[in-house]
Coordinates of C-alpha atoms in Angstrom, one line a residue:
M263 CA -73.3 -12.6 -78.7
Q264 CA -74.7 -13.1 -75.3
T265 CA -75.0 -16.8 -74.1
A266 CA -77.6 -17.7 -71.4
I267 CA -76.9 -20.4 -69.2
N268 CA -80.5 -21.8 -67.5
Y269 CA -81.9 -24.2 -65.6
A270 CA -79.3 -25.1 -63.0
T271 CA -78.4 -24.6 -59.2
I272 CA -75.6 -22.3 -59.3
H273 CA -72.5 -22.2 -56.8
T274 CA -70.9 -18.8 -57.1
G275 CA -68.7 -19.2 -54.7
T276 CA -69.9 -17.5 -52.0
Q277 CA -73.7 -18.9 -52.5
V278 CA -76.2 -21.2 -54.1
L279 CA -78.5 -19.5 -56.4
E280 CA -81.6 -21.1 -58.2
N281 CA -83.6 -19.8 -60.7
H282 CA -81.3 -17.7 -62.1
T283 CA -79.6 -17.1 -65.3
I284 CA -75.6 -16.5 -66.1
I285 CA -75.4 -14.6 -69.1
V286 CA -71.9 -14.9 -70.8
E287 CA -70.5 -12.7 -73.1
N288 CA -67.0 -12.6 -75.4
G289 CA -65.9 -15.6 -72.8
R290 CA -66.5 -13.7 -69.8
I291 CA -69.6 -13.3 -67.5
R292 CA -71.4 -10.1 -67.8
S293 CA -74.0 -11.1 -65.2
I294 CA -76.4 -13.4 -63.0
E295 CA -79.5 -12.3 -63.1
P296 CA -83.0 -14.0 -62.0
I297 CA -84.7 -15.8 -64.6
D298 CA -87.6 -14.2 -65.2
N299 CA -85.7 -10.9 -65.9
F300 CA -83.8 -12.3 -68.9
G301 CA -85.0 -11.9 -72.7
H302 CA -83.1 -14.6 -74.7
E303 CA -84.6 -13.6 -78.1
N304 CA -81.1 -12.6 -79.2
A305 CA -79.1 -15.2 -76.9
R306 CA -78.1 -18.6 -77.6
T307 CA -79.0 -20.6 -74.5
I308 CA -77.7 -23.6 -72.7
D309 CA -80.3 -25.6 -70.8
L310 CA -78.8 -27.8 -68.2
A311 CA -81.8 -29.3 -67.2
G312 CA -81.4 -29.2 -63.4
K313 CA -77.8 -30.2 -62.9
H314 CA -75.5 -28.3 -60.7
I315 CA -73.0 -25.6 -62.1
A316 CA -69.7 -23.8 -60.1
A317 CA -66.5 -22.3 -61.2
G318 CA -63.8 -24.7 -63.0
F319 CA -62.1 -26.3 -59.9
I320 CA -58.6 -25.0 -59.4
D321 CA -55.5 -27.8 -58.8
T322 CA -52.6 -26.3 -57.2
H323 CA -50.6 -29.2 -56.9
I324 CA -50.8 -32.1 -59.6
N325 CA -47.3 -33.9 -61.0
G326 CA -48.9 -35.5 -64.3
G327 CA -51.2 -35.8 -66.9
Q328 CA -52.7 -39.1 -68.4
K329 CA -49.2 -39.8 -70.3
H330 CA -46.4 -37.4 -69.0
Y331 CA -44.9 -36.9 -65.7
F332 CA -44.0 -33.2 -65.6
T333 CA -40.4 -33.2 -63.4
Q334 CA -39.7 -36.6 -65.5
Y335 CA -40.4 -34.6 -68.6
P336 CA -41.0 -30.7 -68.1
T337 CA -41.9 -29.7 -71.5
E338 CA -44.8 -28.0 -73.2
E339 CA -46.0 -31.7 -74.0
T340 CA -46.4 -32.5 -70.7
L341 CA -48.4 -29.1 -69.7
Q342 CA -50.5 -29.8 -72.7
D343 CA -51.2 -33.5 -71.4
I344 CA -51.7 -32.3 -67.6
Y345 CA -54.2 -29.6 -68.9
E346 CA -56.3 -31.8 -71.3
S347 CA -56.6 -34.6 -68.4
S348 CA -57.9 -32.5 -65.9
L349 CA -60.2 -30.5 -67.9
A350 CA -61.7 -33.1 -69.3
L351 CA -63.0 -33.8 -65.4
G352 CA -63.9 -30.5 -64.4
T353 CA -60.5 -28.9 -63.3
T354 CA -60.3 -25.9 -65.5
H355 CA -57.2 -24.3 -64.1
V356 CA -54.0 -26.1 -63.0
L357 CA -50.3 -25.7 -61.0
P358 CA -48.4 -28.5 -62.7
C359 CA -45.5 -29.5 -60.2
L360 CA -42.2 -30.2 -60.2
I361 CA -40.6 -31.9 -58.0
T362 CA -37.2 -31.9 -56.2
S363 CA -34.0 -32.4 -58.8
P364 CA -31.5 -30.9 -60.6
L365 CA -31.1 -27.2 -61.2
D366 CA -30.9 -27.5 -64.9
N367 CA -34.2 -29.4 -64.8
I368 CA -36.2 -26.9 -62.7
L369 CA -35.5 -24.2 -65.0
Q370 CA -36.2 -26.3 -68.3
G371 CA -39.5 -26.6 -66.3
I372 CA -39.8 -22.9 -66.0
E373 CA -39.0 -22.0 -69.6
A374 CA -41.5 -24.9 -70.8
T375 CA -44.1 -23.4 -68.5
R376 CA -43.6 -19.2 -69.4
S377 CA -43.3 -20.4 -73.1
F378 CA -46.7 -22.4 -72.9
M379 CA -48.6 -19.6 -71.0
Q380 CA -47.3 -17.4 -73.5
K381 CA -48.7 -19.8 -76.3
N382 CA -51.9 -21.0 -74.8
P383 CA -53.4 -17.5 -73.0
K384 CA -56.9 -19.0 -72.5
A385 CA -55.8 -22.7 -71.2
G386 CA -56.0 -23.0 -67.4
V387 CA -52.3 -23.0 -66.7
L388 CA -51.4 -20.7 -63.9
G389 CA -48.2 -20.9 -63.7
M390 CA -45.7 -23.8 -61.5
H391 CA -45.4 -25.2 -58.7
L392 CA -42.0 -26.2 -57.3
E393 CA -41.7 -28.8 -54.4
G394 CA -38.1 -28.8 -53.4
P395 CA -35.3 -29.5 -53.7
F396 CA -34.5 -27.4 -50.5
L397 CA -36.6 -29.9 -48.1
N398 CA -35.6 -32.0 -45.1
L399 CA -34.2 -35.3 -45.7
A400 CA -35.8 -36.8 -42.9
K401 CA -39.4 -35.9 -44.5
R402 CA -38.7 -36.4 -48.1
G403 CA -41.1 -38.8 -49.2
A404 CA -40.6 -40.5 -52.3
H405 CA -38.4 -37.3 -53.0
L406 CA -35.0 -38.4 -53.9
A407 CA -32.5 -38.3 -51.5
A408 CA -29.5 -37.6 -54.1
Y409 CA -31.0 -34.2 -55.0
I410 CA -32.2 -33.1 -52.1
R411 CA -30.0 -30.4 -50.6
K412 CA -29.8 -27.0 -48.5
P413 CA -30.4 -23.6 -49.7
T414 CA -27.5 -21.1 -51.2
N415 CA -28.3 -17.8 -52.0
A416 CA -26.3 -18.0 -55.6
E417 CA -29.1 -21.0 -56.5
L418 CA -31.8 -19.0 -55.2
E419 CA -31.0 -16.2 -57.2
E420 CA -30.8 -18.0 -60.2
I421 CA -34.5 -19.6 -59.3
I422 CA -35.5 -16.4 -58.7
K423 CA -33.9 -14.6 -61.6
Y424 CA -35.9 -17.2 -64.4
G425 CA -39.0 -18.1 -62.5
K426 CA -40.5 -15.1 -60.0
D427 CA -42.9 -14.6 -62.8
V428 CA -44.4 -18.5 -63.3
I429 CA -43.4 -19.8 -60.1
K430 CA -46.9 -19.1 -57.9
I431 CA -45.9 -21.9 -55.1
M432 CA -42.4 -23.3 -53.8
T433 CA -42.6 -25.6 -51.3
I434 CA -39.8 -25.9 -48.8
A435 CA -38.3 -26.8 -45.3
A436 CA -38.1 -23.6 -43.9
E437 CA -36.0 -25.0 -40.7
N438 CA -33.0 -25.2 -43.3
F439 CA -33.5 -21.6 -44.5
T440 CA -31.6 -18.2 -42.6
D441 CA -34.6 -15.4 -42.4
E442 CA -32.7 -13.3 -45.3
Q443 CA -33.0 -16.4 -47.8
L444 CA -36.6 -16.3 -46.7
D445 CA -36.7 -12.5 -46.9
L446 CA -35.3 -13.0 -50.7
L447 CA -38.0 -15.1 -52.0
L448 CA -40.8 -13.2 -50.2
E449 CA -40.0 -10.2 -51.5
N450 CA -39.8 -11.3 -54.7
G451 CA -43.2 -12.5 -54.8
I452 CA -42.9 -16.1 -54.5
K453 CA -45.4 -17.7 -52.2
L454 CA -43.8 -20.2 -50.2
S455 CA -45.6 -23.2 -48.4
L456 CA -44.0 -25.0 -45.5
G457 CA -43.4 -28.8 -46.5
H458 CA -41.6 -31.7 -46.5
S459 CA -40.3 -30.2 -42.7
N460 CA -39.2 -31.5 -39.9
A461 CA -39.5 -28.2 -38.2
T462 CA -40.7 -28.0 -34.4
H463 CA -43.6 -26.4 -33.7
K464 CA -41.4 -23.1 -32.8
Q465 CA -39.5 -23.0 -35.9
A466 CA -43.0 -23.5 -38.1
Q467 CA -44.5 -20.6 -36.0
H468 CA -41.9 -18.7 -36.7
A469 CA -41.8 -19.4 -40.5
Y470 CA -45.2 -18.3 -40.5
R471 CA -44.4 -15.2 -38.7
K472 CA -42.2 -14.5 -41.6
G473 CA -44.6 -14.4 -44.4
I474 CA -45.1 -18.2 -45.0
S475 CA -48.8 -18.8 -45.9
L476 CA -49.9 -22.0 -46.1
C477 CA -48.6 -25.8 -45.9
T478 CA -47.9 -28.6 -48.3
H479 CA -50.8 -31.2 -48.3
L480 CA -51.4 -31.3 -44.7
Y481 CA -50.2 -34.6 -42.4
N482 CA -48.1 -35.6 -45.1
A483 CA -44.0 -35.0 -45.0
M484 CA -44.1 -33.3 -42.0
T485 CA -44.2 -33.6 -38.1
Q486 CA -47.5 -34.3 -36.4
M487 CA -49.2 -32.6 -33.7
G488 CA -48.4 -33.6 -30.3
H489 CA -49.6 -32.7 -26.9
R490 CA -46.0 -32.0 -25.9
E491 CA -44.3 -31.0 -29.4
P492 CA -47.4 -29.9 -31.6
G493 CA -44.7 -29.9 -34.5
V494 CA -46.0 -28.6 -37.9
V495 CA -49.5 -29.7 -37.8
G496 CA -50.1 -28.2 -34.5
A497 CA -48.3 -24.5 -36.0
T498 CA -50.8 -24.9 -39.1
F499 CA -53.9 -25.7 -36.4
D500 CA -53.0 -22.8 -34.6
N501 CA -52.6 -19.9 -37.5
A502 CA -55.6 -19.1 -38.2
D503 CA -54.4 -17.0 -41.6
V504 CA -52.5 -20.5 -43.0
Y505 CA -54.1 -22.0 -45.7
A506 CA -54.1 -26.2 -45.5
P507 CA -54.6 -28.1 -48.9
I508 CA -55.6 -31.5 -48.4
I509 CA -55.4 -34.8 -50.2
L510 CA -59.2 -36.9 -49.9
D511 CA -58.1 -39.9 -50.9
G512 CA -58.3 -41.4 -48.1
F513 CA -55.2 -42.7 -48.6
H514 CA -52.8 -39.4 -47.5
C515 CA -54.8 -39.2 -44.4
D516 CA -57.8 -40.9 -42.5
Y517 CA -61.1 -39.2 -43.3
A518 CA -61.3 -38.5 -39.5
A519 CA -58.3 -37.2 -39.5
A520 CA -59.7 -34.9 -42.3
R521 CA -62.9 -34.1 -40.1
I522 CA -60.8 -33.0 -37.4
A523 CA -58.9 -30.3 -39.8
Y524 CA -62.5 -29.3 -41.5
K525 CA -64.0 -28.2 -38.1
I526 CA -60.7 -26.5 -37.1
K527 CA -59.1 -24.7 -40.1
K528 CA -62.9 -24.3 -42.4
D529 CA -62.5 -21.4 -44.0
K530 CA -58.9 -22.2 -44.8
L531 CA -58.9 -26.1 -45.8
F532 CA -59.0 -26.4 -49.1
L533 CA -58.5 -29.4 -51.8
I534 CA -55.8 -31.1 -54.3
S535 CA -55.1 -33.8 -56.1
D536 CA -51.3 -34.3 -55.6
A537 CA -52.1 -36.3 -58.5
L538 CA -48.9 -38.8 -60.1
F539 CA -50.9 -39.5 -63.0
V540 CA -54.5 -38.9 -63.7
G541 CA -57.2 -41.5 -65.5
D542 CA -55.8 -44.5 -64.0
K543 CA -53.6 -45.3 -67.4
V544 CA -50.3 -45.6 -65.5
T545 CA -49.6 -48.5 -64.0
H546 CA -46.2 -48.3 -63.0
F547 CA -43.6 -45.4 -63.5
K548 CA -40.1 -44.8 -62.9
W549 CA -37.8 -41.6 -63.4
E550 CA -34.4 -42.1 -62.3
E551 CA -34.1 -44.0 -58.5
F552 CA -38.4 -42.8 -58.4
D553 CA -40.6 -45.4 -59.0
A554 CA -44.1 -46.1 -58.2
Y555 CA -47.1 -49.0 -58.7
L556 CA -50.6 -47.9 -59.0
N557 CA -52.6 -50.7 -57.1
D558 CA -55.9 -50.3 -55.1
G559 CA -56.5 -46.9 -55.9
Q560 CA -52.9 -45.6 -54.6
Y561 CA -49.2 -45.3 -55.8
R562 CA -46.4 -46.3 -53.8
N563 CA -43.0 -46.5 -54.4
S564 CA -40.6 -49.2 -53.9
E565 CA -40.0 -48.3 -50.4
G566 CA -43.4 -48.3 -49.6
N567 CA -43.8 -44.6 -49.5
L568 CA -46.7 -42.9 -51.2
A569 CA -45.4 -41.4 -54.5
G570 CA -48.4 -38.8 -55.3
A571 CA -52.2 -39.7 -55.3
A572 CA -54.4 -41.2 -58.0
I573 CA -57.7 -39.2 -57.4
S574 CA -58.9 -35.9 -59.7
M575 CA -60.2 -32.7 -58.2
A576 CA -63.7 -34.4 -58.7
D577 CA -62.8 -37.3 -56.5
G578 CA -61.7 -35.1 -53.6
V579 CA -65.4 -33.2 -53.7
R580 CA -67.2 -36.3 -53.7
N581 CA -64.7 -37.6 -50.9
A582 CA -65.3 -34.2 -48.6
V583 CA -69.4 -34.7 -49.3
Q584 CA -69.8 -38.6 -48.7
Q585 CA -66.5 -40.1 -46.8
V586 CA -66.0 -36.4 -44.6
G587 CA -69.4 -35.4 -44.6
I588 CA -69.4 -31.9 -45.5
S589 CA -71.7 -30.2 -47.6
T590 CA -71.8 -29.8 -51.2
E591 CA -71.5 -26.3 -51.4
E592 CA -68.8 -26.0 -48.8
A593 CA -66.7 -29.1 -50.8
I594 CA -67.0 -26.9 -54.0
K595 CA -65.8 -23.8 -52.4
M596 CA -62.6 -26.2 -51.0
A597 CA -62.1 -26.8 -54.6
T598 CA -62.9 -23.4 -56.5
I599 CA -62.7 -20.0 -54.3
R600 CA -60.5 -21.4 -51.5
A601 CA -58.0 -22.7 -53.7
A602 CA -57.8 -19.3 -55.5
K603 CA -57.7 -17.3 -52.3
A604 CA -54.5 -19.7 -51.0
V605 CA -52.7 -18.5 -54.1
G606 CA -53.6 -15.0 -53.9
M607 CA -55.7 -15.3 -57.4
E608 CA -59.4 -14.9 -56.0
Q609 CA -60.0 -11.6 -57.9
S610 CA -59.4 -13.4 -61.4
I611 CA -60.5 -17.1 -60.9
G612 CA -62.4 -19.6 -58.6
Q613 CA -65.8 -17.9 -58.9
I614 CA -69.4 -17.3 -61.0
A615 CA -68.9 -13.4 -60.5
E616 CA -69.1 -10.6 -63.2
G617 CA -66.3 -10.1 -65.1
F618 CA -64.4 -13.8 -64.4
P619 CA -63.7 -16.6 -67.2
A620 CA -66.7 -18.6 -68.4
T621 CA -65.2 -21.8 -67.4
F622 CA -67.3 -24.1 -65.5
V623 CA -67.7 -27.6 -64.4
V624 CA -71.1 -28.8 -64.2
F625 CA -72.1 -31.8 -62.2
D626 CA -75.4 -33.8 -61.2
E627 CA -76.7 -34.0 -57.3
A628 CA -74.9 -37.5 -56.5
L629 CA -72.0 -36.3 -57.6
N630 CA -71.6 -39.2 -59.9
H631 CA -70.4 -36.7 -63.1
F632 CA -68.3 -34.1 -63.4
E633 CA -67.8 -32.2 -67.1
P634 CA -66.2 -28.8 -68.0
L635 CA -68.3 -26.3 -70.0
I636 CA -66.0 -23.5 -71.6
V637 CA -68.5 -20.7 -73.1
Q638 CA -66.5 -18.5 -75.4

């Protein structure tokens, strides 16, 4: 049976449409048609009463749900928590992030992700983001120093063996890798992100030329842009093809810095939450020596370092519009199609287009309320 979604402003990912109908059949978008061209006699109709609709948000960097933290509990239960907590706020697709930890923990996270995806093919868990453990100690942020290590061929081969079909992003400090090690990861289809890096501009440029195509949380845990040493930030700005995710919570970067990044990177700047937990329910957290306290809308550890964000993707969209001055149309693209392009999934998610899944986010003009809409 077909479903017709009517009376909404439609953000397709490439344009904004009024007076059109989204036709859904068997959980997929069949077509988008002018509303006057489609007969509704044999279709179920959903009247959105003038609200906005877009493809569901995509969060490529999220650490926990309302209850569980993936690195601490790398289980299917945690993945379900992350997915459900995100979905409730309009994020239909996620890459749960597992951070710097022992190899056994990484392999457990890989297996849990693979099993969850096999058992729940319609859920929006796209794979895993492995952030570390091969980071630069000088830029570790809240990552535990005890588990940060230099890459060895043996450990990289183990991670590739068990995880190359699951790991969609791997954050590394590329200055600590040999060219052969970078090639090993890239040739096995693992998308690399430059982050938690103390690289010089020259080293970062070399990494991007080798095939690293994005950075991890722009401005944070990387060398900053100076007029004599432009660092990782400068190299990211200097490479038109490099994608840059940004955390728009007002703490990870000033909104003025976000405006500058948008002017420079526009088509490659996209949103992530980097949420430690979702929904502000967890106010104190401890895993081994990693601790975090929620205060004034931010998670910080006992050393005073930011330890992940406390926003949702919907918050990021709202802040992009209201604090950074980006248009609603552009902010939606930053949470959908651009995020999909950054991880090479733009042919399957991130747009309202023929053949794409009927997984949407619906929101009001003022950006005060976001809710999912999944049509089977």
